[in-house]
Amino acid sequence: MYIHHHTCISPQQTFEHADVETLHESADNKLKAKEPVYKGIPPGILRRMGKAVRMGIGAALPVIKQQSLIDGIIIGTANGGMEDCIKFLNQIIDYEEGMLTPGNFVQSTPNAIAAQMGLLNKNKGYNITHVHRGLAFENALLDAMMMIKENPGNNYLLGAVDEISAYNYNIDLLDGCFKKEIIVNKNLYDTVSAGTIAGEGAAMFVVNDNAENAVATIKAIQTIHTKDEMEVSRVLQQFIQQTLPDNEKVDMLLTGENGDARLLKYYTEVESLFDEYTTIARFKHMCGEYPTASSVALWLVCNRHQWPAHMIKKQCKNSTVRNIIIYNNYRGLQHAFMHIVKYKC
Amino acid sequence: MSRVFVTGMGIISAIGDTVAKNREALINKQCGIAGLTLFHTKYTGLRPCGEIKVETHELKNKLRAHEKGITRSSLLALHAFKEAIADATLSANQLSSRHTALIGASTVGGMCLTDELYNDANKSENGSEYLSSYDCASVDLYLQSRYSMSGVINTINTACSSSSNAIMYGARLLKNGLAKRVIAGGTDSLAKFTINGFNALHILSPEKCTPFDRDRKGLNLGEAAAFLVLEKEEDIAGKKIYAELTGYGNSNDAFHPSSLSDKGDGPFLCMQKALQKAQLPASAISFINAHGTATENNDAVESQAMIRLFGTPPPFASTKANTGHTLGAAGAVEAVFGVLNLYYQEIYPGLHFSNAIEATGLKPETIYRQGSLQHVMSNSFGFGGNCTSLIFSKI
């Protein structure tokens, strides 16, 4: 599956005039998205959109403009419009199920993002929303790979969105997902405590089976559910054996290391599979942790930039980065591997 | 590409907690919609629902599901899942195999626990046991962990077409060689969130719903879970086969966030795509289990779309007057019913119908009868214009 267009709204300067060298800082253990001025969304509609819907549509609009014909929309989002969802819930409790306005209810369903994209672009094709928490984007990606195989020549909009809402931050904080002490993202990997920092964003891709002018190709993806780091390591070895040609090596391992001391064992185990040939890089200090954060990793691979020093954990000597493995892990249970081949700039 | 067969089914709904009991209820025109007795809301007595009359703690005892943080949605799912895997005689080894996928669907997930969620979302201490149980994925993560499943695991939420899309995704995994067997379906339990949401949209009926009736007053919510075991032709020698899944189509209506277009492009296109996938002419469809929610909008549009596609539509009915609208479970619930139509060669009557919608004159089936059914279509349309149609065929 080939990637042709890619956009990203994230806590970093990724949307317009992308500059990933400069690292924008987190505040209160949150990395909030730098939302652009949304051009092309009617103001009346924009005003009613929750942040997740807004970021998703905003990131998708230029992609759709560049590619006049999209045959379907495939979105991964763990929570969709969580802020709207709990606003509606709060109304139910606070007004004791009194007269409620349905706006928040309709906006809060996770499929509202893909639905709005379909609506704004009059797209009557395949339209689906995967919500499998830390593998919502990966399942969307697998779906897109199957669609392309089943429908040669078609183009699909593939993307992921999740937002920080005050509410899901609170729930996840109570659940021990975030650090109790305040840190800044540039020191994310230096901390040894449990928990990470929260993030959000939207990344969109146009994918098809056409190699010409593609920025990258997704060779393979695999997901597993396990708490056993040795099982993760075993499956990754098999994955690489199956997907990587015999005479090639992995140039870069891009991991979802997130500063949570409890999850370090998975990353240590995975990194130990690679020798000095492979550069090891990380991305969660840029976007924070959220269920579909791996979509930002994919955008970073597609983006035509030099790898900024702040991403590099271990630099190897080879200058071209072609074969990339992304390893992401959500809460020590949901793991995903992607093999991406990046084409020369 | 391999053919995909249904080799096992499980269901729990307001009309029964097994496939057999659901079939008996359908034959006997049993309506599971009544006043709420277990679920507490201000709308008790005002909005009848398809409530499963088993308390959550009874489900926990029956299923021996005493882990922390298990919600009613997960318990209903487990109930249906257990029946489906037993029916398909799947072993523990098969369930935990890398070749076995679980594709679930839900729209409410753990948000059935409104009060716990309210506290956990708004208070700074004393988190409940449900902190990681509110999302839709929590259901399938629970099943994954309980059965040590290691294949593709996914959760889909496209509102009321969620579990039809789960079945479609599961079939595609099989056809693409990404799984050898798939357990696909969905679950939803009653929730203040949905009762208040649909009520605010003024589409909840104060009476038992009347699908396709001229004087219909809206839908009744229900709760249910259903799963189907899908397997490939080459892997099922000697097994009981209920039906073949021959067609599926997904399309977006691209008209409005919470209502369908008058022309019904989404419904029309998903039915048309399903026929194309099954390589069948419209005339081959023997029966349609319609989405038929009994809202003003849905039944008018679905009728128009059926007329557009079929000219004279085949016999059809909606089982939502039996179970209520079970949202994320509805597609799988009605897939089970469609498979039963084929397996037993019988049509279940639609309930509470009196007069046809004037503009269409279409009348749903209202009498139980046996017949020769070759291909049954099952429609599911959701908010956000998410429309999906499935076709099951007789073996």
Short mmCIF file of N, CA, C and O in Angstrom, two decimals, chain B residues 180-266:
data_model
loop_
_atom_site.label_atom_id
_atom_site.label_comp_id
_atom_site.label_asym_id
_atom_site.label_seq_id
_atom_site.Cartn_x
_atom_site.Cartn_y
_atom_site.Cartn_z
N LYS B 180 -8.28 -17.49 9.88
CA LYS B 180 -8.92 -18.74 9.46
C LYS B 180 -10.35 -18.80 9.96
O LYS B 180 -11.19 -19.49 9.40
N ARG B 181 -10.57 -18.18 11.09
CA ARG B 181 -11.94 -18.12 11.61
C ARG B 181 -12.11 -16.79 12.33
O ARG B 181 -11.15 -16.25 12.89
N VAL B 182 -13.33 -16.29 12.28
CA VAL B 182 -13.61 -14.98 12.87
C VAL B 182 -14.86 -15.09 13.72
O VAL B 182 -15.85 -15.71 13.31
N ILE B 183 -14.81 -14.50 14.89
CA ILE B 183 -16.02 -14.37 15.69
C ILE B 183 -16.39 -12.89 15.62
O ILE B 183 -15.63 -12.03 16.08
N ALA B 184 -17.52 -12.60 14.99
CA ALA B 184 -17.87 -11.20 14.72
C ALA B 184 -19.28 -10.91 15.22
O ALA B 184 -20.17 -11.74 15.09
N GLY B 185 -19.43 -9.74 15.79
CA GLY B 185 -20.76 -9.36 16.28
C GLY B 185 -20.71 -8.06 17.03
O GLY B 185 -19.86 -7.21 16.76
N GLY B 186 -21.63 -7.92 17.97
CA GLY B 186 -21.65 -6.66 18.70
C GLY B 186 -22.51 -6.73 19.94
O GLY B 186 -23.22 -7.72 20.18
N THR B 187 -22.43 -5.68 20.72
CA THR B 187 -23.17 -5.62 21.98
C THR B 187 -23.54 -4.18 22.32
O THR B 187 -22.80 -3.26 21.95
N ASP B 188 -24.66 -4.00 22.95
CA ASP B 188 -24.98 -2.71 23.57
C ASP B 188 -25.98 -2.95 24.68
O ASP B 188 -26.90 -3.77 24.53
N SER B 189 -25.79 -2.27 25.80
CA SER B 189 -26.78 -2.35 26.87
C SER B 189 -27.48 -1.00 26.98
O SER B 189 -27.00 0.00 26.46
N LEU B 190 -28.60 -1.00 27.65
CA LEU B 190 -29.35 0.25 27.82
C LEU B 190 -28.51 1.23 28.63
O LEU B 190 -27.79 0.85 29.55
N ALA B 191 -28.60 2.49 28.27
CA ALA B 191 -27.80 3.50 28.92
C ALA B 191 -28.55 4.83 28.96
O ALA B 191 -29.28 5.14 28.02
N LYS B 192 -28.36 5.56 30.02
CA LYS B 192 -28.97 6.90 30.08
C LYS B 192 -28.48 7.75 28.92
O LYS B 192 -29.18 8.62 28.42
N PHE B 193 -27.26 7.48 28.54
CA PHE B 193 -26.64 8.23 27.45
C PHE B 193 -27.47 8.13 26.17
O PHE B 193 -27.81 9.13 25.54
N THR B 194 -27.84 6.90 25.80
CA THR B 194 -28.59 6.74 24.55
C THR B 194 -30.07 7.07 24.74
O THR B 194 -30.68 7.65 23.84
N ILE B 195 -30.64 6.70 25.89
CA ILE B 195 -32.06 7.02 26.10
C ILE B 195 -32.27 8.54 26.03
O ILE B 195 -33.16 9.04 25.35
N ASN B 196 -31.40 9.28 26.69
CA ASN B 196 -31.52 10.75 26.66
C ASN B 196 -31.15 11.33 25.31
O ASN B 196 -31.73 12.32 24.87
N GLY B 197 -30.17 10.72 24.67
CA GLY B 197 -29.74 11.21 23.36
C GLY B 197 -30.84 11.07 22.33
O GLY B 197 -31.20 12.03 21.64
N PHE B 198 -31.39 9.86 22.23
CA PHE B 198 -32.45 9.64 21.24
C PHE B 198 -33.73 10.39 21.63
O PHE B 198 -34.46 10.86 20.76
N ASN B 199 -33.96 10.52 22.93
CA ASN B 199 -35.13 11.28 23.36
C ASN B 199 -35.00 12.75 22.99
O ASN B 199 -35.97 13.38 22.56
N ALA B 200 -33.78 13.29 23.15
CA ALA B 200 -33.56 14.69 22.79
C ALA B 200 -33.77 14.90 21.29
O ALA B 200 -34.11 16.00 20.86
N LEU B 201 -33.55 13.86 20.52
CA LEU B 201 -33.78 13.96 19.08
C LEU B 201 -35.25 13.70 18.71
O LEU B 201 -35.61 13.70 17.53
N HIS B 202 -36.06 13.46 19.74
CA HIS B 202 -37.50 13.23 19.55
C HIS B 202 -37.80 12.04 18.64
O HIS B 202 -38.71 12.09 17.83
N ILE B 203 -37.02 10.98 18.79
CA ILE B 203 -37.32 9.80 17.97
C ILE B 203 -37.58 8.55 18.82
O ILE B 203 -37.59 7.44 18.31
N LEU B 204 -37.80 8.73 20.12
CA LEU B 204 -38.20 7.59 20.96
C LEU B 204 -39.72 7.54 21.03
O LEU B 204 -40.37 8.52 21.37
N SER B 205 -40.26 6.38 20.76
CA SER B 205 -41.71 6.23 20.78
C SER B 205 -42.22 6.04 22.21
O SER B 205 -41.61 5.30 22.99
N PRO B 206 -43.34 6.67 22.56
CA PRO B 206 -43.92 6.44 23.88
C PRO B 206 -44.67 5.10 23.93
O PRO B 206 -45.11 4.66 24.99
N GLU B 207 -44.86 4.48 22.75
CA GLU B 207 -45.56 3.19 22.68
C GLU B 207 -44.64 2.16 22.04
O GLU B 207 -43.55 2.50 21.59
N LYS B 208 -45.12 0.92 21.97
CA LYS B 208 -44.37 -0.11 21.26
C LYS B 208 -44.25 0.29 19.80
O LYS B 208 -45.23 0.72 19.19
N CYS B 209 -43.06 0.16 19.27
CA CYS B 209 -42.81 0.70 17.93
C CYS B 209 -43.56 -0.09 16.85
O CYS B 209 -43.87 -1.27 17.02
N THR B 210 -43.84 0.59 15.74
CA THR B 210 -44.65 0.02 14.66
C THR B 210 -43.92 0.18 13.33
O THR B 210 -44.25 1.08 12.54
N PRO B 211 -42.93 -0.67 13.06
CA PRO B 211 -42.13 -0.49 11.84
C PRO B 211 -42.99 -0.48 10.58
O PRO B 211 -43.89 -1.29 10.43
N PHE B 212 -42.67 0.47 9.73
CA PHE B 212 -43.30 0.64 8.41
C PHE B 212 -44.79 0.98 8.47
O PHE B 212 -45.47 0.94 7.45
N ASP B 213 -45.27 1.31 9.64
CA ASP B 213 -46.67 1.72 9.74
C ASP B 213 -46.81 3.23 9.45
O ASP B 213 -45.94 4.01 9.81
N ARG B 214 -47.89 3.56 8.83
CA ARG B 214 -48.17 4.96 8.49
C ARG B 214 -48.11 5.86 9.74
O ARG B 214 -47.60 6.98 9.68
N ASP B 215 -48.61 5.37 10.85
CA ASP B 215 -48.70 6.20 12.06
C ASP B 215 -47.59 5.93 13.08
O ASP B 215 -47.78 6.14 14.28
N ARG B 216 -46.47 5.48 12.61
CA ARG B 216 -45.35 5.14 13.52
C ARG B 216 -44.90 6.36 14.30
O ARG B 216 -44.94 7.49 13.80
N LYS B 217 -44.46 6.10 15.54
CA LYS B 217 -44.14 7.22 16.43
C LYS B 217 -42.69 7.22 16.89
O LYS B 217 -42.33 7.88 17.84
N GLY B 218 -41.86 6.43 16.23
CA GLY B 218 -40.46 6.43 16.63
C GLY B 218 -40.01 5.06 17.08
O GLY B 218 -40.76 4.08 17.00
N LEU B 219 -38.78 5.00 17.56
CA LEU B 219 -38.17 3.71 17.89
C LEU B 219 -38.23 3.44 19.39
O LEU B 219 -38.47 4.35 20.20
N ASN B 220 -38.05 2.16 19.76
CA ASN B 220 -37.82 1.76 21.15
C ASN B 220 -36.38 1.28 21.23
O ASN B 220 -35.94 0.50 20.39
N LEU B 221 -35.67 1.72 22.25
CA LEU B 221 -34.31 1.21 22.41
C LEU B 221 -34.36 -0.20 23.02
O LEU B 221 -35.29 -0.54 23.75
N GLY B 222 -33.36 -0.97 22.70
CA GLY B 222 -33.24 -2.30 23.28
C GLY B 222 -31.81 -2.57 23.66
O GLY B 222 -30.92 -1.75 23.40
N GLU B 223 -31.59 -3.72 24.31
CA GLU B 223 -30.22 -4.13 24.59
C GLU B 223 -30.05 -5.57 24.13
O GLU B 223 -31.00 -6.36 24.18
N ALA B 224 -28.86 -5.88 23.67
CA ALA B 224 -28.62 -7.22 23.14
C ALA B 224 -27.14 -7.39 22.86
O ALA B 224 -26.37 -6.42 22.86
N ALA B 225 -26.77 -8.64 22.62
CA ALA B 225 -25.47 -8.96 22.05
C ALA B 225 -25.66 -10.16 21.15
O ALA B 225 -26.53 -11.01 21.41
N ALA B 226 -24.90 -10.21 20.09
CA ALA B 226 -24.94 -11.36 19.20
C ALA B 226 -23.59 -11.52 18.53
O ALA B 226 -22.92 -10.53 18.23
N PHE B 227 -23.18 -12.78 18.36
CA PHE B 227 -21.95 -13.08 17.63
C PHE B 227 -22.20 -14.21 16.64
O PHE B 227 -23.02 -15.10 16.90
N LEU B 228 -21.50 -14.13 15.51
CA LEU B 228 -21.52 -15.20 14.52
C LEU B 228 -20.10 -15.72 14.35
O LEU B 228 -19.15 -14.92 14.35
N VAL B 229 -19.96 -17.02 14.21
CA VAL B 229 -18.65 -17.60 13.88
C VAL B 229 -18.61 -17.76 12.37
O VAL B 229 -19.50 -18.39 11.78
N LEU B 230 -17.61 -17.15 11.76
CA LEU B 230 -17.43 -17.23 10.31
C LEU B 230 -16.19 -18.06 10.03
O LEU B 230 -15.14 -17.85 10.64
N GLU B 231 -16.32 -19.01 9.13
CA GLU B 231 -15.16 -19.83 8.77
C GLU B 231 -15.09 -20.01 7.26
O GLU B 231 -16.08 -19.85 6.55
N LYS B 232 -13.89 -20.37 6.80
CA LYS B 232 -13.68 -20.55 5.37
C LYS B 232 -14.07 -21.95 4.94
O LYS B 232 -13.94 -22.91 5.69
N GLU B 233 -14.49 -22.01 3.70
CA GLU B 233 -14.96 -23.26 3.12
C GLU B 233 -14.00 -24.42 3.40
O GLU B 233 -14.41 -25.50 3.80
N GLU B 234 -12.70 -24.16 3.21
CA GLU B 234 -11.74 -25.26 3.28
C GLU B 234 -11.49 -25.76 4.70
O GLU B 234 -10.85 -26.79 4.89
N ASP B 235 -11.98 -25.02 5.69
CA ASP B 235 -11.66 -25.40 7.08
C ASP B 235 -12.84 -26.00 7.83
O ASP B 235 -12.77 -26.17 9.04
N ILE B 236 -13.93 -26.31 7.16
CA ILE B 236 -15.12 -26.66 7.93
C ILE B 236 -15.69 -28.03 7.58
O ILE B 236 -16.86 -28.30 7.79
N ALA B 237 -14.85 -28.91 7.08
CA ALA B 237 -15.34 -30.24 6.71
C ALA B 237 -16.04 -30.89 7.90
O ALA B 237 -15.50 -30.93 9.00
N GLY B 238 -17.23 -31.36 7.69
CA GLY B 238 -17.95 -32.10 8.73
C GLY B 238 -18.68 -31.23 9.72
O GLY B 238 -19.37 -31.74 10.61
N LYS B 239 -18.55 -29.90 9.62
CA LYS B 239 -19.21 -29.04 10.61
C LYS B 239 -20.62 -28.67 10.17
O LYS B 239 -20.93 -28.67 8.98
N LYS B 240 -21.42 -28.31 11.15
CA LYS B 240 -22.74 -27.77 10.84
C LYS B 240 -22.57 -26.41 10.15
O LYS B 240 -21.79 -25.57 10.62
N ILE B 241 -23.25 -26.21 9.07
CA ILE B 241 -23.17 -24.93 8.36
C ILE B 241 -24.57 -24.32 8.31
O ILE B 241 -25.51 -24.96 7.86
N TYR B 242 -24.67 -23.10 8.78
CA TYR B 242 -25.98 -22.45 8.79
C TYR B 242 -26.30 -21.78 7.46
O TYR B 242 -27.42 -21.82 6.99
N ALA B 243 -25.31 -21.08 6.93
CA ALA B 243 -25.55 -20.28 5.72
C ALA B 243 -24.21 -19.78 5.22
O ALA B 243 -23.19 -19.87 5.90
N GLU B 244 -24.24 -19.25 4.02
CA GLU B 244 -23.04 -18.61 3.47
C GLU B 244 -23.24 -17.09 3.49
O GLU B 244 -24.33 -16.61 3.18
N LEU B 245 -22.19 -16.37 3.88
CA LEU B 245 -22.22 -14.91 3.76
C LEU B 245 -21.72 -14.57 2.36
O LEU B 245 -20.54 -14.73 2.07
N THR B 246 -22.64 -14.18 1.49
CA THR B 246 -22.24 -14.00 0.09
C THR B 246 -22.05 -12.54 -0.30
O THR B 246 -21.32 -12.24 -1.24
N GLY B 247 -22.71 -11.64 0.41
CA GLY B 247 -22.60 -10.25 -0.02
C GLY B 247 -22.53 -9.28 1.14
O GLY B 247 -23.03 -9.56 2.23
N TYR B 248 -21.87 -8.15 0.90
CA TYR B 248 -21.83 -7.08 1.88
C TYR B 248 -21.52 -5.78 1.17
O TYR B 248 -20.78 -5.77 0.19
N GLY B 249 -22.11 -4.73 1.63
CA GLY B 249 -21.85 -3.43 1.03
C GLY B 249 -21.94 -2.33 2.07
O GLY B 249 -22.81 -2.38 2.95
N ASN B 250 -21.03 -1.38 1.99
CA ASN B 250 -20.99 -0.27 2.95
C ASN B 250 -20.98 1.02 2.14
O ASN B 250 -20.21 1.15 1.20
N SER B 251 -21.86 1.94 2.50
CA SER B 251 -21.91 3.21 1.79
C SER B 251 -22.33 4.31 2.75
O SER B 251 -22.99 4.05 3.75
N ASN B 252 -21.92 5.53 2.44
CA ASN B 252 -22.34 6.64 3.29
C ASN B 252 -23.39 7.48 2.57
O ASN B 252 -23.28 7.75 1.38
N ASP B 253 -24.39 7.89 3.32
CA ASP B 253 -25.48 8.67 2.74
C ASP B 253 -25.05 10.11 2.47
O ASP B 253 -25.63 10.80 1.62
N ALA B 254 -24.02 10.58 3.21
CA ALA B 254 -23.44 11.92 3.00
C ALA B 254 -24.50 13.00 2.89
O ALA B 254 -24.49 13.82 1.97
N PHE B 255 -25.42 13.00 3.85
CA PHE B 255 -26.53 13.96 3.78
C PHE B 255 -26.69 14.77 5.06
O PHE B 255 -26.75 15.99 5.05
N HIS B 256 -26.74 14.09 6.21
CA HIS B 256 -27.04 14.77 7.47
C HIS B 256 -26.49 13.92 8.62
O HIS B 256 -26.51 12.71 8.54
N PRO B 257 -26.03 14.57 9.74
CA PRO B 257 -25.47 13.78 10.82
C PRO B 257 -26.45 12.78 11.45
O PRO B 257 -26.03 11.72 11.93
N SER B 258 -27.74 13.10 11.50
CA SER B 258 -28.65 12.19 12.20
C SER B 258 -29.92 11.83 11.45
O SER B 258 -30.87 11.34 12.03
N SER B 259 -29.97 12.10 10.14
CA SER B 259 -31.11 11.60 9.38
C SER B 259 -30.69 11.25 7.96
O SER B 259 -29.67 11.74 7.46
N LEU B 260 -31.51 10.43 7.32
CA LEU B 260 -31.19 9.95 5.97
C LEU B 260 -31.83 10.85 4.92
O LEU B 260 -32.88 11.44 5.14
N SER B 261 -31.18 10.90 3.74
CA SER B 261 -31.70 11.72 2.63
C SER B 261 -33.00 11.13 2.11
O SER B 261 -33.22 9.92 2.19
N ASP B 262 -33.86 11.98 1.55
CA ASP B 262 -35.14 11.50 1.02
C ASP B 262 -34.96 10.41 -0.03
O ASP B 262 -35.71 9.45 -0.08
N LYS B 263 -33.95 10.60 -0.87
CA LYS B 263 -33.72 9.62 -1.94
C LYS B 263 -33.12 8.33 -1.40
O LYS B 263 -33.17 7.29 -2.04
N GLY B 264 -32.49 8.43 -0.25
CA GLY B 264 -31.90 7.24 0.36
C GLY B 264 -30.71 6.69 -0.41
O GLY B 264 -30.59 5.49 -0.64
N ASP B 265 -29.80 7.58 -0.79
CA ASP B 265 -28.63 7.12 -1.55
C ASP B 265 -27.80 6.11 -0.77
O ASP B 265 -27.34 5.12 -1.34
N GLY B 266 -27.56 6.39 0.51
CA GLY B 266 -26.75 5.47 1.33
C GLY B 266 -27.37 4.08 1.39
O GLY B 266 -26.73 3.09 1.04
#
